[in-house]
mmCIF file of C-alpha atoms in Angstrom:
data_model
loop_
_atom_site.group_PDB
_atom_site.id
_atom_site.type_symbol
_atom_site.label_atom_id
_atom_site.label_comp_id
_atom_site.label_asym_id
_atom_site.label_seq_id
_atom_site.Cartn_x
_atom_site.Cartn_y
_atom_site.Cartn_z
ATOM 1 C CA UNK A 456 -0.015 0.013 0.001
ATOM 2 C CA UNK A 457 1.415 3.403 -1.056
ATOM 3 C CA UNK A 458 1.971 5.985 1.608
ATOM 4 C CA UNK A 459 0.064 9.292 0.963
ATOM 5 C CA UNK A 460 2.147 12.077 -0.426
ATOM 6 C CA UNK A 461 2.583 14.595 2.384
ATOM 7 C CA UNK A 462 2.854 17.536 0.065
ATOM 8 C CA UNK A 463 -0.346 16.708 -1.701
ATOM 9 C CA UNK A 464 -2.099 16.261 1.633
ATOM 10 C CA UNK A 465 -0.985 19.727 2.695
ATOM 11 C CA UNK A 466 -2.277 21.284 -0.496
ATOM 12 C CA UNK A 467 -5.649 19.566 -0.223
ATOM 13 C CA UNK A 468 -6.087 20.180 3.469
ATOM 14 C CA UNK A 469 -4.681 23.682 3.930
ATOM 15 C CA UNK A 470 -3.811 25.634 0.772
ATOM 16 C CA UNK A 471 -6.980 24.987 -1.291
ATOM 17 C CA UNK A 472 -9.338 26.152 1.495
ATOM 18 C CA UNK A 473 -7.296 29.308 1.852
ATOM 19 C CA UNK A 474 -7.392 29.879 -1.903
ATOM 20 C CA UNK A 475 -11.128 29.342 -1.946
ATOM 21 C CA UNK A 476 -11.586 31.917 0.804
ATOM 22 C CA UNK A 477 -9.372 34.398 -1.001
ATOM 23 C CA UNK A 478 -11.547 34.051 -4.139
ATOM 24 C CA UNK A 479 -14.698 34.871 -2.237
ATOM 25 C CA UNK A 480 -15.962 38.444 -2.631
ATOM 26 C CA UNK A 481 -15.109 40.774 0.309
ATOM 27 C CA UNK A 482 -18.193 42.445 1.806
ATOM 28 C CA UNK A 483 -18.101 45.759 3.668
ATOM 29 C CA UNK A 484 -20.739 48.306 4.547
ATOM 30 C CA UNK A 485 -20.328 52.073 4.211
ATOM 31 C CA UNK A 486 -18.722 53.927 7.132
ATOM 32 C CA UNK A 487 -20.392 57.091 8.482
ATOM 33 C CA UNK A 488 -19.596 59.750 11.038
ATOM 34 C CA UNK A 489 -21.964 60.545 13.871
ATOM 35 C CA UNK A 490 -24.937 62.849 13.186
ATOM 36 C CA UNK A 491 -24.520 66.521 14.178
ATOM 37 C CA UNK A 492 -27.455 68.853 14.799
ATOM 38 C CA UNK A 493 -26.788 72.247 13.141
ATOM 39 C CA UNK A 494 -30.107 74.065 13.615
ATOM 40 C CA UNK A 495 -33.703 73.349 14.519
ATOM 41 C CA UNK A 496 -37.045 75.071 13.897
ATOM 42 C CA UNK A 497 -40.633 74.252 14.738
ATOM 43 C CA UNK A 498 -41.009 71.914 11.736
ATOM 44 C CA UNK A 499 -37.468 71.082 10.689
ATOM 45 C CA UNK A 500 -34.029 69.978 11.816
ATOM 46 C CA UNK A 501 -30.764 70.711 9.926
ATOM 47 C CA UNK A 502 -28.295 67.859 10.349
ATOM 48 C CA UNK A 503 -24.784 67.212 9.132
ATOM 49 C CA UNK A 504 -22.679 64.093 8.725
ATOM 50 C CA UNK A 505 -20.168 62.388 6.460
ATOM 51 C CA UNK A 506 -19.901 59.109 4.567
ATOM 52 C CA UNK A 507 -16.236 58.221 4.944
ATOM 53 C CA UNK A 508 -16.066 55.211 2.640
ATOM 54 C CA UNK A 509 -18.633 53.487 0.466
ATOM 55 C CA UNK A 510 -17.574 49.960 1.402
ATOM 56 C CA UNK A 511 -17.206 47.028 -0.931
ATOM 57 C CA UNK A 512 -19.599 48.441 -3.536
ATOM 58 C CA UNK A 513 -20.950 51.766 -4.710
ATOM 59 C CA UNK A 514 -23.524 53.530 -2.582
ATOM 60 C CA UNK A 515 -27.010 53.033 -3.926
ATOM 61 C CA UNK A 516 -28.787 55.431 -1.655
ATOM 62 C CA UNK A 517 -28.117 57.709 1.354
ATOM 63 C CA UNK A 518 -30.219 59.988 3.487
ATOM 64 C CA UNK A 519 -31.667 60.385 6.925
ATOM 65 C CA UNK A 520 -34.243 58.559 9.015
ATOM 66 C CA UNK A 521 -36.021 59.708 12.180
ATOM 67 C CA UNK A 522 -38.610 58.756 14.794
ATOM 68 C CA UNK A 523 -40.354 60.527 17.575
ATOM 69 C CA UNK A 524 -38.774 60.174 21.063
ATOM 70 C CA UNK A 525 -40.912 57.767 23.024
ATOM 71 C CA UNK A 526 -39.003 57.608 26.312
ATOM 72 C CA UNK A 527 -40.486 59.861 28.950
ATOM 73 C CA UNK A 528 -38.999 63.132 30.232
ATOM 74 C CA UNK A 529 -35.214 63.433 30.368
ATOM 75 C CA UNK A 530 -34.608 59.725 29.898
ATOM 76 C CA UNK A 531 -31.166 59.006 28.533
ATOM 77 C CA UNK A 532 -32.359 55.997 26.575
ATOM 78 C CA UNK A 533 -31.168 56.512 22.950
ATOM 79 C CA UNK A 534 -33.425 55.390 20.074
ATOM 80 C CA UNK A 535 -32.066 54.157 16.801
ATOM 81 C CA UNK A 536 -34.438 54.905 13.917
ATOM 82 C CA UNK A 537 -34.119 52.685 10.784
ATOM 83 C CA UNK A 538 -35.196 53.050 7.155
ATOM 84 C CA UNK A 539 -38.480 51.488 8.153
ATOM 85 C CA UNK A 540 -39.263 54.804 9.899
ATOM 86 C CA UNK A 541 -39.621 58.192 8.232
ATOM 87 C CA UNK A 542 -36.864 58.827 5.731
ATOM 88 C CA UNK A 543 -35.538 61.505 3.408
ATOM 89 C CA UNK A 544 -32.968 60.877 0.650
ATOM 90 C CA UNK A 545 -29.890 62.867 -0.287
ATOM 91 C CA UNK A 546 -27.887 62.802 -3.498
ATOM 92 C CA UNK A 547 -24.267 61.663 -3.665
ATOM 93 C CA UNK A 548 -21.930 58.988 -2.417
ATOM 94 C CA UNK A 549 -19.075 59.569 -0.033
ATOM 95 C CA UNK A 550 -18.388 62.979 1.489
ATOM 96 C CA UNK A 551 -20.180 65.583 3.571
ATOM 97 C CA UNK A 552 -24.013 65.464 3.887
ATOM 98 C CA UNK A 553 -26.070 68.537 4.897
ATOM 99 C CA UNK A 554 -29.722 67.716 5.032
ATOM 100 C CA UNK A 555 -32.905 69.434 6.269
ATOM 101 C CA UNK A 556 -35.370 66.964 7.768
ATOM 102 C CA UNK A 557 -38.828 68.505 7.276
ATOM 103 C CA UNK A 558 -42.379 67.676 8.301
ATOM 104 C CA UNK A 559 -41.678 67.591 11.961
ATOM 105 C CA UNK A 560 -44.143 68.671 14.646
ATOM 106 C CA UNK A 561 -43.523 71.684 16.862
ATOM 107 C CA UNK A 562 -42.608 71.133 20.503
ATOM 108 C CA UNK A 563 -41.596 67.494 19.875
ATOM 109 C CA UNK A 564 -38.359 65.494 20.380
ATOM 110 C CA UNK A 565 -36.974 63.249 17.620
ATOM 111 C CA UNK A 566 -34.009 60.958 17.217
ATOM 112 C CA UNK A 567 -32.444 61.503 13.788
ATOM 113 C CA UNK A 568 -29.558 59.792 11.966
ATOM 114 C CA UNK A 569 -28.051 59.216 8.556
ATOM 115 C CA UNK A 570 -28.003 56.003 6.584
ATOM 116 C CA UNK A 571 -26.098 54.807 3.538
ATOM 117 C CA UNK A 572 -26.915 51.741 1.472
ATOM 118 C CA UNK A 573 -24.560 49.791 -0.828
ATOM 119 C CA UNK A 574 -24.921 46.370 -2.481
ATOM 120 C CA UNK A 575 -24.183 44.607 0.743
ATOM 121 C CA UNK A 576 -26.653 46.325 3.024
ATOM 122 C CA UNK A 577 -27.378 49.437 5.091
ATOM 123 C CA UNK A 578 -25.223 51.249 7.588
ATOM 124 C CA UNK A 579 -26.348 53.942 10.044
ATOM 125 C CA UNK A 580 -24.643 56.802 11.847
ATOM 126 C CA UNK A 581 -25.040 57.419 15.547
ATOM 127 C CA UNK A 582 -28.259 59.420 16.125
ATOM 128 C CA UNK A 583 -28.738 62.896 17.521
ATOM 129 C CA UNK A 584 -31.662 64.190 19.592
ATOM 130 C CA UNK A 585 -33.499 67.152 17.981
ATOM 131 C CA UNK A 586 -36.156 69.039 19.968
ATOM 132 C CA UNK A 587 -38.385 71.306 17.903
ATOM 133 C CA UNK A 588 -39.474 74.494 19.687
ATOM 134 C CA UNK A 589 -43.111 75.314 20.333
ATOM 135 C CA UNK A 590 -44.684 78.126 18.333
ATOM 136 C CA UNK A 591 -45.747 80.821 20.868
ATOM 137 C CA UNK A 592 -49.309 82.028 20.655
ATOM 138 C CA UNK A 593 -49.384 85.122 18.484
ATOM 139 C CA UNK A 594 -45.879 84.528 17.146
ATOM 140 C CA UNK A 595 -44.242 83.535 13.876
ATOM 141 C CA UNK A 596 -40.955 81.797 13.345
ATOM 142 C CA UNK A 597 -38.141 83.789 11.800
ATOM 143 C CA UNK A 598 -35.466 81.532 10.495
ATOM 144 C CA UNK A 599 -31.945 82.822 10.992
ATOM 145 C CA UNK A 600 -28.658 81.924 9.381
ATOM 146 C CA UNK A 601 -26.290 78.953 9.255
ATOM 147 C CA UNK A 602 -22.569 79.587 9.503
ATOM 148 C CA UNK A 603 -21.309 81.960 6.881
ATOM 149 C CA UNK A 604 -24.744 83.336 5.838
ATOM 150 C CA UNK A 605 -25.726 86.983 6.347
ATOM 151 C CA UNK A 606 -28.203 89.636 5.292
ATOM 152 C CA UNK A 607 -27.423 93.177 4.172
ATOM 153 C CA UNK A 608 -28.779 95.605 6.762
ATOM 154 C CA UNK A 609 -29.308 99.310 6.004
ATOM 155 C CA UNK A 610 -29.861 101.259 2.781
ATOM 156 C CA UNK A 611 -27.867 102.753 -0.042
ATOM 157 C CA UNK A 612 -30.472 105.457 -0.630
ATOM 158 C CA UNK A 613 -31.788 106.239 2.855
ATOM 159 C CA UNK A 614 -30.756 108.748 5.544
ATOM 160 C CA UNK A 615 -27.114 108.967 6.684
ATOM 161 C CA UNK A 616 -27.789 106.841 9.765
ATOM 162 C CA UNK A 617 -29.044 103.973 7.509
ATOM 163 C CA UNK A 618 -25.532 103.661 6.097
ATOM 164 C CA UNK A 619 -23.270 101.913 5.442
ATOM 165 C CA UNK A 620 -25.018 98.801 4.371
ATOM 166 C CA UNK A 621 -23.400 96.020 6.407
ATOM 167 C CA UNK A 622 -23.629 92.301 6.790
ATOM 168 C CA UNK A 623 -25.424 90.812 9.769
ATOM 169 C CA UNK A 624 -26.156 87.269 10.896
ATOM 170 C CA UNK A 625 -28.968 86.318 13.271
ATOM 171 C CA UNK A 626 -30.092 83.163 15.107
ATOM 172 C CA UNK A 627 -33.575 81.687 14.798
ATOM 173 C CA UNK A 628 -36.254 83.560 16.775
ATOM 174 C CA UNK A 629 -39.968 84.247 16.996
ATOM 175 C CA UNK A 630 -41.633 87.650 16.639
ATOM 176 C CA UNK A 631 -45.171 88.745 17.389
ATOM 177 C CA UNK A 632 -47.549 88.933 14.431
ATOM 178 C CA UNK A 633 -49.129 92.067 15.903
ATOM 179 C CA UNK A 634 -48.226 95.023 18.045
ATOM 180 C CA UNK A 635 -49.202 94.631 21.700
ATOM 181 C CA UNK A 636 -52.849 95.624 22.084
ATOM 182 C CA UNK A 637 -54.651 97.494 24.858
ATOM 183 C CA UNK A 638 -56.250 94.257 25.987
ATOM 184 C CA UNK A 639 -52.842 92.614 26.363
ATOM 185 C CA UNK A 640 -51.245 95.596 28.043
ATOM 186 C CA UNK A 641 -54.097 95.816 30.548
ATOM 187 C CA UNK A 642 -53.348 92.283 31.693
ATOM 188 C CA UNK A 643 -49.853 93.397 32.451
ATOM 189 C CA UNK A 644 -51.012 96.607 34.203
ATOM 190 C CA UNK A 645 -53.543 94.665 36.329
ATOM 191 C CA UNK A 646 -50.833 92.184 37.456
ATOM 192 C CA UNK A 647 -48.793 95.095 38.698
ATOM 193 C CA UNK A 648 -51.851 96.777 40.232
ATOM 194 C CA UNK A 649 -52.888 93.623 42.115
ATOM 195 C CA UNK A 650 -49.378 93.516 43.593
ATOM 196 C CA UNK A 651 -49.557 97.185 44.544
ATOM 197 C CA UNK A 652 -46.640 98.011 42.247
ATOM 198 C CA UNK A 653 -48.159 100.624 39.892
ATOM 199 C CA UNK A 654 -50.176 103.790 40.451
ATOM 200 C CA UNK A 655 -53.465 104.504 38.754
ATOM 201 C CA UNK A 656 -51.488 107.118 36.758
ATOM 202 C CA UNK A 657 -49.354 104.386 35.257
ATOM 203 C CA UNK A 658 -46.082 105.023 37.212
ATOM 204 C CA UNK A 659 -43.803 102.548 38.937
ATOM 205 C CA UNK A 660 -41.691 104.521 41.332
ATOM 206 C CA UNK A 661 -40.286 107.410 39.343
ATOM 207 C CA UNK A 662 -40.705 105.633 35.977
ATOM 208 C CA UNK A 663 -43.788 106.307 33.922
ATOM 209 C CA UNK A 664 -44.824 103.068 32.158
ATOM 210 C CA UNK A 665 -47.915 104.544 30.456
ATOM 211 C CA UNK A 666 -49.214 108.114 30.507
ATOM 212 C CA UNK A 667 -52.656 107.631 31.885
ATOM 213 C CA UNK A 668 -53.208 111.384 32.024
ATOM 214 C CA UNK A 669 -52.773 111.961 28.312
ATOM 215 C CA UNK A 670 -55.955 112.505 26.271
ATOM 216 C CA UNK A 671 -54.673 110.072 23.598
ATOM 217 C CA UNK A 672 -54.248 107.089 25.926
ATOM 218 C CA UNK A 673 -56.722 104.285 25.136
ATOM 219 C CA UNK A 674 -56.768 102.664 28.551
ATOM 220 C CA UNK A 675 -58.664 103.845 31.628
ATOM 221 C CA UNK A 676 -58.406 103.034 35.322
ATOM 222 C CA UNK A 677 -61.893 102.204 36.446
ATOM 223 C CA UNK A 678 -63.234 100.375 39.530
ATOM 224 C CA UNK A 679 -59.723 99.582 40.735
ATOM 225 C CA UNK A 680 -58.636 97.980 37.397
ATOM 226 C CA UNK A 681 -57.100 98.995 34.143
ATOM 227 C CA UNK A 682 -59.231 98.309 31.047
ATOM 228 C CA UNK A 683 -59.244 99.387 27.376
ATOM 229 C CA UNK A 684 -61.567 102.137 26.378
ATOM 230 C CA UNK A 685 -64.674 100.625 24.780
ATOM 231 C CA UNK A 686 -64.077 99.851 21.125
ATOM 232 C CA UNK A 687 -60.291 100.086 21.429
ATOM 233 C CA UNK A 688 -59.532 96.623 22.741
ATOM 234 C CA UNK A 689 -57.614 95.588 19.596
ATOM 235 C CA UNK A 690 -55.792 98.836 18.968
ATOM 236 C CA UNK A 691 -52.043 99.087 19.724
ATOM 237 C CA UNK A 692 -51.198 100.108 23.266
ATOM 238 C CA UNK A 693 -49.804 103.650 22.960
ATOM 239 C CA UNK A 694 -48.481 106.312 25.295
ATOM 240 C CA UNK A 695 -46.165 103.528 26.597
ATOM 241 C CA UNK A 696 -42.573 104.399 27.386
ATOM 242 C CA UNK A 697 -39.629 102.118 26.560
ATOM 243 C CA UNK A 698 -39.501 101.279 30.298
ATOM 244 C CA UNK A 699 -43.158 100.268 30.151
ATOM 245 C CA UNK A 700 -42.581 98.127 27.068
ATOM 246 C CA UNK A 701 -39.503 96.536 28.616
ATOM 247 C CA UNK A 702 -41.257 95.758 31.879
ATOM 248 C CA UNK A 703 -44.100 94.072 29.938
ATOM 249 C CA UNK A 704 -41.543 91.795 28.225
ATOM 250 C CA UNK A 705 -39.770 91.002 31.398
ATOM 251 C CA UNK A 706 -42.940 89.951 33.197
ATOM 252 C CA UNK A 707 -44.038 87.554 30.498
ATOM 253 C CA UNK A 708 -40.611 86.200 29.479
ATOM 254 C CA UNK A 709 -40.287 88.081 26.212
ATOM 255 C CA UNK A 710 -37.790 90.631 24.896
ATOM 256 C CA UNK A 711 -38.069 93.674 22.689
ATOM 257 C CA UNK A 712 -36.672 93.036 19.217
ATOM 258 C CA UNK A 713 -33.154 94.138 18.579
ATOM 259 C CA UNK A 714 -32.930 96.683 15.785
ATOM 260 C CA UNK A 715 -31.368 94.052 13.516
ATOM 261 C CA UNK A 716 -33.999 91.425 14.271
ATOM 262 C CA UNK A 717 -36.769 93.957 13.742
ATOM 263 C CA UNK A 718 -35.455 95.025 10.326
ATOM 264 C CA UNK A 719 -34.861 91.428 9.206
ATOM 265 C CA UNK A 720 -38.402 90.402 10.123
ATOM 266 C CA UNK A 721 -39.873 93.582 8.542
ATOM 267 C CA UNK A 722 -38.058 92.841 5.287
ATOM 268 C CA UNK A 723 -39.513 89.265 5.204
ATOM 269 C CA UNK A 724 -36.575 87.313 6.649
ATOM 270 C CA UNK A 725 -35.274 84.547 4.346
ATOM 271 C CA UNK A 726 -38.588 84.756 2.443
ATOM 272 C CA UNK A 727 -37.994 88.362 1.412
ATOM 273 C CA UNK A 728 -39.193 89.723 -1.860
ATOM 274 C CA UNK A 729 -37.121 92.885 -1.238
ATOM 275 C CA UNK A 730 -40.096 95.182 -1.008
ATOM 276 C CA UNK A 731 -39.674 98.877 -0.029
ATOM 277 C CA UNK A 732 -42.198 98.486 2.761
ATOM 278 C CA UNK A 733 -42.955 95.552 5.092
ATOM 279 C CA UNK A 734 -44.756 93.320 2.614
ATOM 280 C CA UNK A 735 -45.277 95.393 -0.528
ATOM 281 C CA UNK A 736 -43.960 98.159 -2.794
ATOM 282 C CA UNK A 737 -47.332 99.811 -2.363
ATOM 283 C CA UNK A 738 -47.541 101.357 1.061
ATOM 284 C CA UNK A 739 -51.320 101.396 1.139
ATOM 285 C CA UNK A 740 -51.360 97.546 0.950
ATOM 286 C CA UNK A 741 -49.565 97.133 4.259
ATOM 287 C CA UNK A 742 -49.629 100.401 6.209
ATOM 288 C CA UNK A 743 -51.683 103.058 7.903
ATOM 289 C CA UNK A 744 -49.837 106.318 7.260
ATOM 290 C CA UNK A 745 -50.680 109.995 6.719
ATOM 291 C CA UNK A 746 -52.205 109.460 3.266
ATOM 292 C CA UNK A 747 -54.811 106.897 4.367
ATOM 293 C CA UNK A 748 -55.111 106.792 8.149
ATOM 294 C CA UNK A 749 -57.266 109.868 8.620
ATOM 295 C CA UNK A 750 -54.772 111.101 11.255
ATOM 296 C CA UNK A 751 -55.824 108.368 13.627
ATOM 297 C CA UNK A 752 -54.735 105.023 14.994
ATOM 298 C CA UNK A 753 -56.248 101.799 13.646
ATOM 299 C CA UNK A 754 -56.763 98.247 15.046
ATOM 300 C CA UNK A 755 -53.941 95.781 14.506
ATOM 301 C CA UNK A 756 -53.843 93.384 11.625
ATOM 302 C CA UNK A 757 -56.205 95.171 9.191
ATOM 303 C CA UNK A 758 -53.666 95.543 6.410
ATOM 304 C CA UNK A 759 -51.853 92.875 4.397
ATOM 305 C CA UNK A 760 -49.187 90.861 6.208
ATOM 306 C CA UNK A 761 -45.597 90.616 4.996
ATOM 307 C CA UNK A 762 -43.855 87.499 3.678
ATOM 308 C CA UNK A 763 -43.539 86.046 7.192
ATOM 309 C CA UNK A 764 -47.132 86.723 8.168
ATOM 310 C CA UNK A 765 -46.319 89.782 10.311
ATOM 311 C CA UNK A 766 -48.633 92.795 10.361
ATOM 312 C CA UNK A 767 -48.143 96.557 10.609
ATOM 313 C CA UNK A 768 -44.352 96.720 10.551
ATOM 314 C CA UNK A 769 -44.899 99.743 8.306
ATOM 315 C CA UNK A 770 -47.031 102.461 9.750
ATOM 316 C CA UNK A 771 -49.774 102.554 12.440
ATOM 317 C CA UNK A 772 -47.345 103.102 15.355
ATOM 318 C CA UNK A 773 -43.631 103.439 15.800
ATOM 319 C CA UNK A 774 -42.212 100.405 17.679
ATOM 320 C CA UNK A 775 -39.667 100.326 20.436
ATOM 321 C CA UNK A 776 -36.548 98.262 19.928
ATOM 322 C CA UNK A 777 -34.187 96.994 22.606
ATOM 323 C CA UNK A 778 -31.183 98.965 21.335
ATOM 324 C CA UNK A 779 -29.697 102.257 22.298
ATOM 325 C CA UNK A 780 -29.538 104.502 19.226
ATOM 326 C CA UNK A 781 -26.223 105.474 17.598
ATOM 327 C CA UNK A 782 -26.260 107.596 14.496
ATOM 328 C CA UNK A 783 -22.951 106.083 13.327
ATOM 329 C CA UNK A 784 -23.541 102.602 14.801
ATOM 330 C CA UNK A 785 -23.717 100.932 11.418
ATOM 331 C CA UNK A 786 -20.112 101.881 10.698
ATOM 332 C CA UNK A 787 -19.037 100.008 13.862
ATOM 333 C CA UNK A 788 -21.646 97.263 14.078
ATOM 334 C CA UNK A 789 -20.536 93.689 14.628
ATOM 335 C CA UNK A 790 -21.771 90.940 12.264
ATOM 336 C CA UNK A 791 -23.046 88.352 14.768
ATOM 337 C CA UNK A 792 -26.465 89.267 16.202
ATOM 338 C CA UNK A 793 -25.685 92.962 16.880
ATOM 339 C CA UNK A 794 -27.531 94.655 19.750
ATOM 340 C CA UNK A 795 -26.541 98.290 19.348
ATOM 341 C CA UNK A 796 -24.306 100.558 21.424
ATOM 342 C CA UNK A 797 -23.702 99.644 25.064
ATOM 343 C CA UNK A 798 -25.200 102.929 26.279
ATOM 344 C CA UNK A 799 -26.810 106.072 24.983
ATOM 345 C CA UNK A 800 -29.364 108.809 25.446
ATOM 346 C CA UNK A 801 -32.081 107.633 23.075
ATOM 347 C CA UNK A 802 -33.722 104.313 22.219
ATOM 348 C CA UNK A 803 -34.417 103.093 18.659
ATOM 349 C CA UNK A 804 -37.859 103.320 17.122
ATOM 350 C CA UNK A 805 -38.792 101.538 13.931
ATOM 351 C CA UNK A 806 -41.641 101.342 11.415
ATOM 352 C CA UNK A 807 -43.239 104.743 11.203
ATOM 353 C CA UNK A 808 -46.847 105.611 12.163
ATOM 354 C CA UNK A 809 -50.205 106.873 11.082
ATOM 355 C CA UNK A 810 -49.043 110.463 11.498
ATOM 356 C CA UNK A 811 -46.138 110.447 8.979
ATOM 357 C CA UNK A 812 -45.432 109.396 5.401
ATOM 358 C CA UNK A 813 -44.749 105.709 4.822
ATOM 359 C CA UNK A 814 -41.116 104.855 5.480
ATOM 360 C CA UNK A 815 -39.102 101.993 4.124
ATOM 361 C CA UNK A 816 -38.214 99.066 6.375
ATOM 362 C CA UNK A 817 -34.701 100.451 6.837
ATOM 363 C CA UNK A 818 -35.847 103.814 8.346
ATOM 364 C CA UNK A 819 -34.403 104.563 11.819
ATOM 365 C CA UNK A 820 -35.703 106.969 14.467
ATOM 366 C CA UNK A 821 -34.932 107.589 18.087
ATOM 367 C CA UNK A 822 -36.419 109.214 21.222
ATOM 368 C CA UNK A 823 -35.760 109.243 24.922
ATOM 369 C CA UNK A 824 -36.756 105.964 26.609
ATOM 370 C CA UNK A 825 -39.181 107.830 28.908
ATOM 371 C CA UNK A 826 -41.106 109.300 25.924
ATOM 372 C CA UNK A 827 -44.801 108.474 25.707
ATOM 373 C CA UNK A 828 -46.618 109.402 22.525
ATOM 374 C CA UNK A 829 -49.920 108.666 20.803
ATOM 375 C CA UNK A 830 -48.048 107.060 17.890
ATOM 376 C CA UNK A 831 -45.553 104.871 19.778
ATOM 377 C CA UNK A 832 -46.260 101.259 20.724
ATOM 378 C CA UNK A 833 -44.278 98.025 20.582
ATOM 379 C CA UNK A 834 -44.251 94.317 19.659
ATOM 380 C CA UNK A 835 -42.387 91.517 21.329
ATOM 381 C CA UNK A 836 -39.774 88.999 20.371
ATOM 382 C CA UNK A 837 -40.049 85.548 21.858
#
């Protein structure tokens, strides 16, 4: 009987299996970075990620998937949505992905992540938690800017204090659709009154919040309470000083708009059609001013809204802004969310009123913060 050849045995037992394995196709899934949240609004989330390598075959599809957070409260349990959940596709193969996930619900938490599919299967990135903000009652969302984006604030043809035109970037924010009405301001006054903090004449200490003695005021103090004059419930609250507007904001957790955020919203934000006035090139469409107002104030929201759905940012009443006024501030303004000079003598007013011609959305005006006038009111930023 012949003895088996040891070399042949080695080839059959060891080498051939290795050769067979080497001939089999290698399989590898795409490799992705973790998901990064760049910005979030009431109905969207902007996310960023990267597909590092496509794997053993070309990428067929990539995109994002998401699902609503189901764990209660501040639970640290992470959810891992799959392509069986809601998805959105993005073009391309390897490289950076910037994607806006849309169709989300306000005031809701979602887990979101990227996916990439090649011929061998699907791979996911690590998810990120995105919490959409609630939409405040009476407010509209004003989308701000991602890194590197700006808007041109000011005017080439306006007054000297509207120059130079300069670049500004702003975060996301909400702004009131209407100026604060007499009904709303009376709620504030009565909170102070019930706490014994305001006089029937509208003063808190030595600060006059509202001039209750002026014949143009549309609020009365009657039976130990502030109330709007009959028929003027939905008119803008006027004869209110900057201090009275600021105190209203502080009590309810709002702010006054910065001058930059006011102008950006008046001009329609990212939805702008570059109108002269806040929503139209025809002032009468959007404003009460000296040619159509009959020298009197009008209820809020009667004219056409601008691109964002905001009313009366041209005409009806001048509106207080948070900023101190500086005639040459535009020459020294910072780019990132500017808030005006650190101090000053006057506060900024914007928008014009029923008593003057219609002004463009870049018009600036200023008065002392203790001024109270029949054509000055305010709106809030959330």
